Short mmCIF file of C-alpha atoms and ligand atoms in Angstrom, two decimals:
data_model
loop_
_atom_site.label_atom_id
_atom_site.label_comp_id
_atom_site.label_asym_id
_atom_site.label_seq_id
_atom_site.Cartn_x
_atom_site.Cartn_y
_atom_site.Cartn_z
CA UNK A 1069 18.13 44.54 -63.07
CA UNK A 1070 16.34 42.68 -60.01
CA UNK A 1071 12.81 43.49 -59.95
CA UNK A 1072 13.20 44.82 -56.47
CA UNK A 1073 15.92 46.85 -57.12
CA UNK A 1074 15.05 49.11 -59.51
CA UNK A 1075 11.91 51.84 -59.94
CA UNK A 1076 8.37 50.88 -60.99
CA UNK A 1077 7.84 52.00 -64.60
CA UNK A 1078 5.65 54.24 -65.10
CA UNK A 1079 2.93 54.66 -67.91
CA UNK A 1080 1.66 51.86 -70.19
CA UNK A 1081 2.74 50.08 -73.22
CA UNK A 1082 0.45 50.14 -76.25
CA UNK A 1083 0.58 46.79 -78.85
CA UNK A 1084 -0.36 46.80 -81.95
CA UNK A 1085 0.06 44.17 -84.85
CA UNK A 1086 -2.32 42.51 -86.69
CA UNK A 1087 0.58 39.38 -87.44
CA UNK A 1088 1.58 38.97 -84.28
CA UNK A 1089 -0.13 37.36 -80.88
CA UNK A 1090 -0.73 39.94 -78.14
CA UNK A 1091 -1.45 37.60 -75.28
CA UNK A 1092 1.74 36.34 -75.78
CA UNK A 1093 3.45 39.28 -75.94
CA UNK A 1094 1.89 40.83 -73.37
CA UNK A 1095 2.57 38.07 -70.66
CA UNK A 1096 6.18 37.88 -71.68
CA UNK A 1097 6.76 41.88 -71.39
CA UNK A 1098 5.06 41.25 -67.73
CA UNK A 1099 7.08 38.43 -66.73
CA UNK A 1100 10.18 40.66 -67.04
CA UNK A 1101 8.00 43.84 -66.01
CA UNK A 1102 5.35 43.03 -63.62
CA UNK A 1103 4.38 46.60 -62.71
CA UNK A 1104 4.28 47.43 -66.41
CA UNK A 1105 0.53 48.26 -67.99
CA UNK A 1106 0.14 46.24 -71.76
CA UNK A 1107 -2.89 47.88 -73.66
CA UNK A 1108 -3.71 46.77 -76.93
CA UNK A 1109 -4.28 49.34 -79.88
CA UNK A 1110 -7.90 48.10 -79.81
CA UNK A 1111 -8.38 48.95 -76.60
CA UNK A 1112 -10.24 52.36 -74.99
CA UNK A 1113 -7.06 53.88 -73.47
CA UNK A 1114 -5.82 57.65 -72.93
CA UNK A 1115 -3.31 58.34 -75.51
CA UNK A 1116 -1.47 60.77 -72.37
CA UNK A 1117 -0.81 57.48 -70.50
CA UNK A 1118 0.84 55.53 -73.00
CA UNK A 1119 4.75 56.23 -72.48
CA UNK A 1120 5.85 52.95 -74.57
CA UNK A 1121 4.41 51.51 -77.98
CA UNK A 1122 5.45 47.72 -79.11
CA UNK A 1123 3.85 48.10 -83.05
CA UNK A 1124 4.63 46.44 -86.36
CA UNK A 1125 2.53 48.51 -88.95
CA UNK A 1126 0.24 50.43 -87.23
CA UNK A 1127 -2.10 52.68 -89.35
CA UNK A 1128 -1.76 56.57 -90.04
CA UNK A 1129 -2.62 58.63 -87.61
CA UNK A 1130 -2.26 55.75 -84.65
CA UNK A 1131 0.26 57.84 -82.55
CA UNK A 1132 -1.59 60.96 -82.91
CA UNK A 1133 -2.20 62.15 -79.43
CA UNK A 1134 0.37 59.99 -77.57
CA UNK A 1135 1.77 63.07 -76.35
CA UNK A 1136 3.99 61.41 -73.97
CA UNK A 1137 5.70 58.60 -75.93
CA UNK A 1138 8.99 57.72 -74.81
CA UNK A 1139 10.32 54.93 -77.00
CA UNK A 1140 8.54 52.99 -79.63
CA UNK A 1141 9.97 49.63 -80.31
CA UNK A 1142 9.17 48.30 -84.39
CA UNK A 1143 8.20 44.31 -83.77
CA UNK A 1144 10.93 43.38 -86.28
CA UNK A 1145 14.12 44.17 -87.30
CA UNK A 1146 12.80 46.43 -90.78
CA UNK A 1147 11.71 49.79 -89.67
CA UNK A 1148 10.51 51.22 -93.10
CA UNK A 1149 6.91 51.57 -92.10
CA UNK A 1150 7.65 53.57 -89.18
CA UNK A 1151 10.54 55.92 -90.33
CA UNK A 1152 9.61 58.98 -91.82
CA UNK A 1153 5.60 58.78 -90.22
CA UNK A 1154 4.19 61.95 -89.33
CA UNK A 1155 2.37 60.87 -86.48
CA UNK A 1156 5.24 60.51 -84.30
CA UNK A 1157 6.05 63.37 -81.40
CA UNK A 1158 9.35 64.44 -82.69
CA UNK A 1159 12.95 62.64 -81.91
CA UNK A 1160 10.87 60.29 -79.39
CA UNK A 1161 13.52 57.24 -79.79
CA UNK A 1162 12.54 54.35 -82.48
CA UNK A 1163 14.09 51.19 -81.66
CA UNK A 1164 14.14 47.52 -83.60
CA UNK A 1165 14.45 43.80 -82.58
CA UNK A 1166 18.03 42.10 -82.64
CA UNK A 1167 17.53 39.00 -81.56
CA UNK A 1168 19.83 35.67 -82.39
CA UNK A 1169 17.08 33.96 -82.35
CA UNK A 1170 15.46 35.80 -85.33
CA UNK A 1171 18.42 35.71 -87.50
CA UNK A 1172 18.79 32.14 -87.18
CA UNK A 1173 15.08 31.70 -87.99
CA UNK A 1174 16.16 33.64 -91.38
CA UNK A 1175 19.16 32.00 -92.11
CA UNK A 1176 17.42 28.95 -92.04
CA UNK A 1177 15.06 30.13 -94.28
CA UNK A 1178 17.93 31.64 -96.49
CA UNK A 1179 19.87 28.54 -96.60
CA UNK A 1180 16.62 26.52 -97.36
CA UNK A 1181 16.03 28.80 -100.56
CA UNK A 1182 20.04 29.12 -101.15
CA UNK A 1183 20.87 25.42 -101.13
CA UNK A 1184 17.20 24.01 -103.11
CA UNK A 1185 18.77 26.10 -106.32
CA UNK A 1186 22.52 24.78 -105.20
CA UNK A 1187 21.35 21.33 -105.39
CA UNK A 1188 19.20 21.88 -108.50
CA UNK A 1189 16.17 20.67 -107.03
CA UNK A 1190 13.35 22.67 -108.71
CA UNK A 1191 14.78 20.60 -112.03
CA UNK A 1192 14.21 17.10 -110.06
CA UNK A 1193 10.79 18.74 -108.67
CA UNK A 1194 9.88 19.29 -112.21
CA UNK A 1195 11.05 15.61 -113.28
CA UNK A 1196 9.61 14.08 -110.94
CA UNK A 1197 5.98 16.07 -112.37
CA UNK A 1198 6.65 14.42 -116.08
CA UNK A 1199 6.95 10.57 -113.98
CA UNK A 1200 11.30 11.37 -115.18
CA UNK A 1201 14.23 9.20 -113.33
CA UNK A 1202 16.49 13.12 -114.54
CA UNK A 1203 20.04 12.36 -113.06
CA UNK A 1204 21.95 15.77 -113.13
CA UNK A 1205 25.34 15.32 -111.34
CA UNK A 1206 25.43 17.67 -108.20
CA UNK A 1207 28.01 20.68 -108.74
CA UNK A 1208 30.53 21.28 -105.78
CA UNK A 1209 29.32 23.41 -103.42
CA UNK A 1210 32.50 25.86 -103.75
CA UNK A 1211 31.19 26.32 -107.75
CA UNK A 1212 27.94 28.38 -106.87
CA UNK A 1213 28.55 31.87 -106.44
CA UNK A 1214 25.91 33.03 -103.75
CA UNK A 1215 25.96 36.85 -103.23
CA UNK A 1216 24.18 38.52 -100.36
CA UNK A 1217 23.21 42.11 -100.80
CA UNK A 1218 22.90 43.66 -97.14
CA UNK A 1219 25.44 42.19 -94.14
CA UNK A 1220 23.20 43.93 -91.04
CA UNK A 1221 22.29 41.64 -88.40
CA UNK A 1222 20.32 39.21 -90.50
CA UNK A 1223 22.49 39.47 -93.86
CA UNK A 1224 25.55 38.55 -91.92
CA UNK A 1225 24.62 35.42 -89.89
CA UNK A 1226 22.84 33.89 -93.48
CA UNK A 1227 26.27 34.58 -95.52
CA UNK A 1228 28.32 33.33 -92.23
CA UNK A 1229 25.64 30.05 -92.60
CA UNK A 1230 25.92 29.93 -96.59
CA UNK A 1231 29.79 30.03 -96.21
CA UNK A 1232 29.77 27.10 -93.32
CA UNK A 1233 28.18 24.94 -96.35
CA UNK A 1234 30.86 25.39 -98.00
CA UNK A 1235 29.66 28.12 -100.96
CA UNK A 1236 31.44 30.83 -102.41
CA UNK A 1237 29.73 33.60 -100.59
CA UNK A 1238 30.19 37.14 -101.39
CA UNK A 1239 28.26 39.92 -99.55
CA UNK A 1240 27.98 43.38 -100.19
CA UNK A 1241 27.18 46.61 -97.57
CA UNK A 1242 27.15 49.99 -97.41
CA UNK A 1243 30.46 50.17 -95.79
CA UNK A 1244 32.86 48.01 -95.76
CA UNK A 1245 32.28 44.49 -93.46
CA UNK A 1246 34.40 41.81 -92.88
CA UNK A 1247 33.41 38.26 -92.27
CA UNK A 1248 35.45 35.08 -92.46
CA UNK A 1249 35.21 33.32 -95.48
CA UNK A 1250 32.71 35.83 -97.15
CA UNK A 1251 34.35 38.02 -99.96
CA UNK A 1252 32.93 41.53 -98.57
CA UNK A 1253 32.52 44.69 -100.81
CA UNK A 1254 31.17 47.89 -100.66
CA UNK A 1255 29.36 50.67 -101.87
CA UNK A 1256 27.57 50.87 -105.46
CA UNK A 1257 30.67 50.96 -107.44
CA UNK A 1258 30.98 47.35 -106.56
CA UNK A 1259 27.42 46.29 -107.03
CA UNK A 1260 27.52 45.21 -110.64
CA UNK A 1261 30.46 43.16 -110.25
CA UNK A 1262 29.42 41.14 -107.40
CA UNK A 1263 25.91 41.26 -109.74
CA UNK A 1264 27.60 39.45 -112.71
CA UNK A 1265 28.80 36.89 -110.33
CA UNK A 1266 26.14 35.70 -108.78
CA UNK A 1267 25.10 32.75 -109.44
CA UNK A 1268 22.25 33.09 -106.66
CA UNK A 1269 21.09 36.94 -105.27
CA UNK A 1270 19.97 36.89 -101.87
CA UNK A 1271 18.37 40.20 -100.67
CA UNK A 1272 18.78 41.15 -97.08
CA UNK A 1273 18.73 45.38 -97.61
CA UNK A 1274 16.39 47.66 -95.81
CA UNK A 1275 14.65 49.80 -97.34
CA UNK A 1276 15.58 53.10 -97.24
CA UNK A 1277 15.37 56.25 -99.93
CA UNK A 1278 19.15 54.71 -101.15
CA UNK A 1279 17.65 51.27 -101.67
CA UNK A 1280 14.19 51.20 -102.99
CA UNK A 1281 14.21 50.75 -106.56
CA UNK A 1282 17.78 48.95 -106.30
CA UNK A 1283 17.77 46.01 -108.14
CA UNK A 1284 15.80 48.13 -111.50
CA UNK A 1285 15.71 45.65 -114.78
CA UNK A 1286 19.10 47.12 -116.08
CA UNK A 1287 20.77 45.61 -112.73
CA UNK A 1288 19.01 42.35 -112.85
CA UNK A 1289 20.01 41.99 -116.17
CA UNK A 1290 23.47 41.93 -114.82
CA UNK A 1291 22.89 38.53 -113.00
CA UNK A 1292 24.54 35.59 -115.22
CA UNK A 1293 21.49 33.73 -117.18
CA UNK A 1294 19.67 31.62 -114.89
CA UNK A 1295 20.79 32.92 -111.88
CA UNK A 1296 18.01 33.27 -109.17
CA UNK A 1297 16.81 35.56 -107.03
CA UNK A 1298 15.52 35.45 -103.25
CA UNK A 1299 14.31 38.10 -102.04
CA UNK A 1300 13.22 37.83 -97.91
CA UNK A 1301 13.74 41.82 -97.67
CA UNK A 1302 11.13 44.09 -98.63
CA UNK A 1303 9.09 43.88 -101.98
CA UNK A 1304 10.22 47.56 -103.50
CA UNK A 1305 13.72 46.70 -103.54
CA UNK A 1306 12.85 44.83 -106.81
CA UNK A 1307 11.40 46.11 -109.76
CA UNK A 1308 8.50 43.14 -109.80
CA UNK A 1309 7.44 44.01 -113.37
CA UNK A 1310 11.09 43.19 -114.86
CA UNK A 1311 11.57 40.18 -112.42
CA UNK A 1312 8.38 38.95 -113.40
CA UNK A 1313 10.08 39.77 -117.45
CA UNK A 1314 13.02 37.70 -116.82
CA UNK A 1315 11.77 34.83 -115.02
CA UNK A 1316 9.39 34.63 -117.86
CA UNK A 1317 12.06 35.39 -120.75
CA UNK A 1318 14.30 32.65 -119.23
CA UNK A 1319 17.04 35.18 -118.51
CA UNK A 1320 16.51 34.72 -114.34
CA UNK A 1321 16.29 30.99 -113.79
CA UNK A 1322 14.02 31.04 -110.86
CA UNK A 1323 12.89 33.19 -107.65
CA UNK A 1324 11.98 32.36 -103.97
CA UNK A 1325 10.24 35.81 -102.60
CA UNK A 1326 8.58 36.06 -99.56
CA UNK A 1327 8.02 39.91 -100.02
CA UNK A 1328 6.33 41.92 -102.72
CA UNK A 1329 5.75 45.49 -103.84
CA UNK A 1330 2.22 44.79 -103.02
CA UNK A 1331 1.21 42.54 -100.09
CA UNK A 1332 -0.76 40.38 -100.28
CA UNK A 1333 0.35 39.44 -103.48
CA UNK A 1334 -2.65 40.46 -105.63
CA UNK A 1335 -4.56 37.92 -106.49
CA UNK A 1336 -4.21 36.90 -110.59
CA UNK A 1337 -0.70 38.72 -110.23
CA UNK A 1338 1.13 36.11 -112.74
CA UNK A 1339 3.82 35.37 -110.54
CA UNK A 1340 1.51 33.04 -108.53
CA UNK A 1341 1.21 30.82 -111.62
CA UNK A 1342 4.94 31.09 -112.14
CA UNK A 1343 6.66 27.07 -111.90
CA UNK A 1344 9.68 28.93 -111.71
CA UNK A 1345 8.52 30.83 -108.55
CA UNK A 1346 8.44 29.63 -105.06
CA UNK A 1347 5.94 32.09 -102.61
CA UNK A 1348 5.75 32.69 -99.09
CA UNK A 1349 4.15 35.33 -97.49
CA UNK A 1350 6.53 37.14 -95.46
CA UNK A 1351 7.39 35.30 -92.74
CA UNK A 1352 10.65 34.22 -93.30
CA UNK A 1353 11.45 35.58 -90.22
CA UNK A 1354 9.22 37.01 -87.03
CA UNK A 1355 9.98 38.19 -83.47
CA UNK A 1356 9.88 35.79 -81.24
CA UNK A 1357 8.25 36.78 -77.77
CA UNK A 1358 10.30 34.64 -75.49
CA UNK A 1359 13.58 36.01 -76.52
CA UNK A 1360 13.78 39.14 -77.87
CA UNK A 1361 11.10 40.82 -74.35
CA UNK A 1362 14.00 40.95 -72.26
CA UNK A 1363 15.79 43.78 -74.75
CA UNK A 1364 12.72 45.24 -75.11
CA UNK A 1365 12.23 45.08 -71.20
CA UNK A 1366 16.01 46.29 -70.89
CA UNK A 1367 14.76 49.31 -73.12
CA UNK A 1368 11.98 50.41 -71.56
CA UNK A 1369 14.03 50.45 -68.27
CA UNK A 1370 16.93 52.85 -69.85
CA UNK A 1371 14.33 55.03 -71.11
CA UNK A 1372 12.26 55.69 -68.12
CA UNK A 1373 15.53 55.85 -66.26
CA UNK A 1374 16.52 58.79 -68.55
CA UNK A 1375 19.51 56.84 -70.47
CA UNK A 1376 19.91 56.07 -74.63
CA UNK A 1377 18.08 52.94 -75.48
CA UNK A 1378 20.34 50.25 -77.11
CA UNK A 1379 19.69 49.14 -81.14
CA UNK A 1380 18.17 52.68 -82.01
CA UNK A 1381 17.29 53.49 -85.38
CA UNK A 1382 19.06 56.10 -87.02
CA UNK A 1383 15.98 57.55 -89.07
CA UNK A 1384 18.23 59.81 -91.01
CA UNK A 1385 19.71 56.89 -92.80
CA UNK A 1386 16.83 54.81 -92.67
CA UNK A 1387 17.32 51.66 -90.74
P1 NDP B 602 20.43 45.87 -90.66
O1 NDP B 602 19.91 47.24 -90.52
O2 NDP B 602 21.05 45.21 -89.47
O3 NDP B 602 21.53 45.81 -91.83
C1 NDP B 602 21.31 46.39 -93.07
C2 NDP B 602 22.46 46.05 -94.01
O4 NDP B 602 22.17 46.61 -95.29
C3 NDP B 602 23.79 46.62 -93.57
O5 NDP B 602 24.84 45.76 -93.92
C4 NDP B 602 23.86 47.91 -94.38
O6 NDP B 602 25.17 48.39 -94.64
C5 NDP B 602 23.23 47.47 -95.67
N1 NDP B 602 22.75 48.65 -96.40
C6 NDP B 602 21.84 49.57 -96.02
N2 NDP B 602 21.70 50.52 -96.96
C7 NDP B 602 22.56 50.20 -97.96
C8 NDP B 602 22.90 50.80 -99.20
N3 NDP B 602 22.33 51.95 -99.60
N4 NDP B 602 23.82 50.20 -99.96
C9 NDP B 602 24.43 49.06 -99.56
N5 NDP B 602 24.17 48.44 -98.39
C10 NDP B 602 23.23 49.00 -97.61
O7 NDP B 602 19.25 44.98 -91.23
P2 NDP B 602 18.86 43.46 -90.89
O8 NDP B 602 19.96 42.58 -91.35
O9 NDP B 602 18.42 43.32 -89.49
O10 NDP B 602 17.55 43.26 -91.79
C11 NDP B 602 17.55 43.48 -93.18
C12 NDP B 602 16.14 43.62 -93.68
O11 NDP B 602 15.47 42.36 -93.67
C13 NDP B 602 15.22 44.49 -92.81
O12 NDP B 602 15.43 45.86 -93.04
C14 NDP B 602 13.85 44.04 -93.24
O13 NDP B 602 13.39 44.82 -94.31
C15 NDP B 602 14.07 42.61 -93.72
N6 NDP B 602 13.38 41.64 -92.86
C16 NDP B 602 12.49 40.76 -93.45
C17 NDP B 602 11.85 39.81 -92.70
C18 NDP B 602 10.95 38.81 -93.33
O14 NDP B 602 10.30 38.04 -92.62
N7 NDP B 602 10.88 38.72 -94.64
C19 NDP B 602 12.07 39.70 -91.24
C20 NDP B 602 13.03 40.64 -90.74
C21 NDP B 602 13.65 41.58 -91.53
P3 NDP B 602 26.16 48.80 -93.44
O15 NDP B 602 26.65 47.46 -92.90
O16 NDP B 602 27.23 49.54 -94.09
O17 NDP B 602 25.35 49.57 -92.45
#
């Protein structure tokens, strides 16, 4: 809507993230909302003016008193520190981040992480440590299995990239999803077959009450020997204790996690001295201020115009 055209927006927008930068969030929520008011959580403000919060992990107790919160928008596309809070007024609307640009960002991390184990290249990494010329013929792309647990926004545009690449791609949901070239399945009857196929696991699952505690040791014990894991999800999807078992017992060939049941990743935690373990921490993907303010502008708009804001979590299910 043209600036002119439409009604000044009342109330101010509280930020808070201790990942993310505020200045330039704040300028690009103002380019697309001049009259709107950014405070940051750090800020002295009164909680009755704040109708909009823009937050990724904000502590306990920082909505408390926001009596008048319209919409909070999570800073990301996983919602599984803000579902379930108590310090939220009730059924005030909580809304994520789809934005293109942030699934391609994790796609290309996915396909990074997919296509090093698809090309063998921790094996040449390793030769190339002992001073070793190790030839190891390249296996066609259509031989490794890559399965994709979760086909939301992010899980389907990395299994759309991983099949483009030529993989066998299979991809598993809640329920059922179809996607060109990707053999889709559904629900947890399913899950141990497309397990015991995979030759690589990507997880791309939210975490909900359904999901935490998914992939226990029984289920990773399901994955082929020397399979690998990459997990860009959240940590507590995994049991980290029986990864951390397998990769050591040779039964999981290698993992690339960027998220852990603890973060940071504790420091002596083994899997840091892991050589079969490549970490990053959590940023496989982030919001990117540019391109995903004009939803969030967009949102803010339908709310204080009385109407449903668009990509609304359902906090029943979770995500
Ligand atoms: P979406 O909410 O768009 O999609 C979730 C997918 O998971 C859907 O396909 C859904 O099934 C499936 N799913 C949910 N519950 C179950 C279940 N019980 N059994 C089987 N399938 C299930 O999520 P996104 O793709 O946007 O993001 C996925 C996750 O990635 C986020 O929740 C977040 O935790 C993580 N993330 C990590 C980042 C990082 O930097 N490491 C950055 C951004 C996100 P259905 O299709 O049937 O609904």
């Amino acid at each position: 809507m043209h600036a002119s055209s439409r009604p000044a927006v009342s109330g101010a927008m509280i930020f808070y993230s201790e990942f993310d930068d505020y200045a330039a969030w704040r300028d690009a929520m103002q380019a697309r909302l001049p009259d709107l008011r950014m405070v940051h959580g750090s800020e002295a403000h009164d909680p009755a003016s704040i109708h909009y919060a823009l937050a990724w992990k904000a502590p306990q107790g920082f909505f408390d008193r926001m009596k008048n919160l319209r919409l909070i928008v999570n800073l990301g596309a996983g919602v599984d520190s803000l579902v379930g809070r108590e310090d939220l007024p009730a059924g005030v609307p909580i809304t994520r981040i789809t934005d293109p640009n942030m699934a391609r960002m994790m796609a290309g991390y996915v396909l990074f992480a997919t296509l090093r184990y698809a090309r063998d290249i921790p094996y040449f990494e390793a030769a190339q440590r002992r001073g070793e010329w190790a030839y190891r013929h390249p296996r066609s792309p259509e031989d490794v299995c890559v399965a994709v647990l979760g086909l939301g926004e992010l899980g389907a545009c990395a299994a759309q990239e991983l099949r483009r690449q030529g993989l066998t791609v299979l991809g598993w949901s809640r329920s059922p999803r179809s996607i060109d070239g990707v053999e889709c399945h559904s629900g947890m009857e399913s899950l141990d077959t497309v397990l015991s196929r995979a030759d690589i696991l990507v997880v791309m699952l939210p975490l909900t009450p359904q999901t935490r505690g998914l992939l226990d040791r029984e289920r990773l014990q399901r994955l082929p020997r020397g399979a690998a894991l990459i997990n860009v999800a959240r940590g507590a999807l995994v049991d980290q204790a029986a990864l951390t078992d397998l990769l050591r017992n040779g039964h999981l060939g290698g993992a690339t996690l960027d998220v852990f049941e603890r973060e940071p990743l504790p420091i002596g935690d083994p899997l840091w001295a892991m050589d079969n373990v490549l970490i990053t921490p959590h940023l496989a993907s982030v919001a990117i201020p540019a391109s995903a303010a004009g939803q969030i502008a967009d949102n803010v708009l339908r709310v204080s115009q009385g109407l449903e804001p668009a990509n609304r979590v359902d906090p029943a299910r979770g995500y």
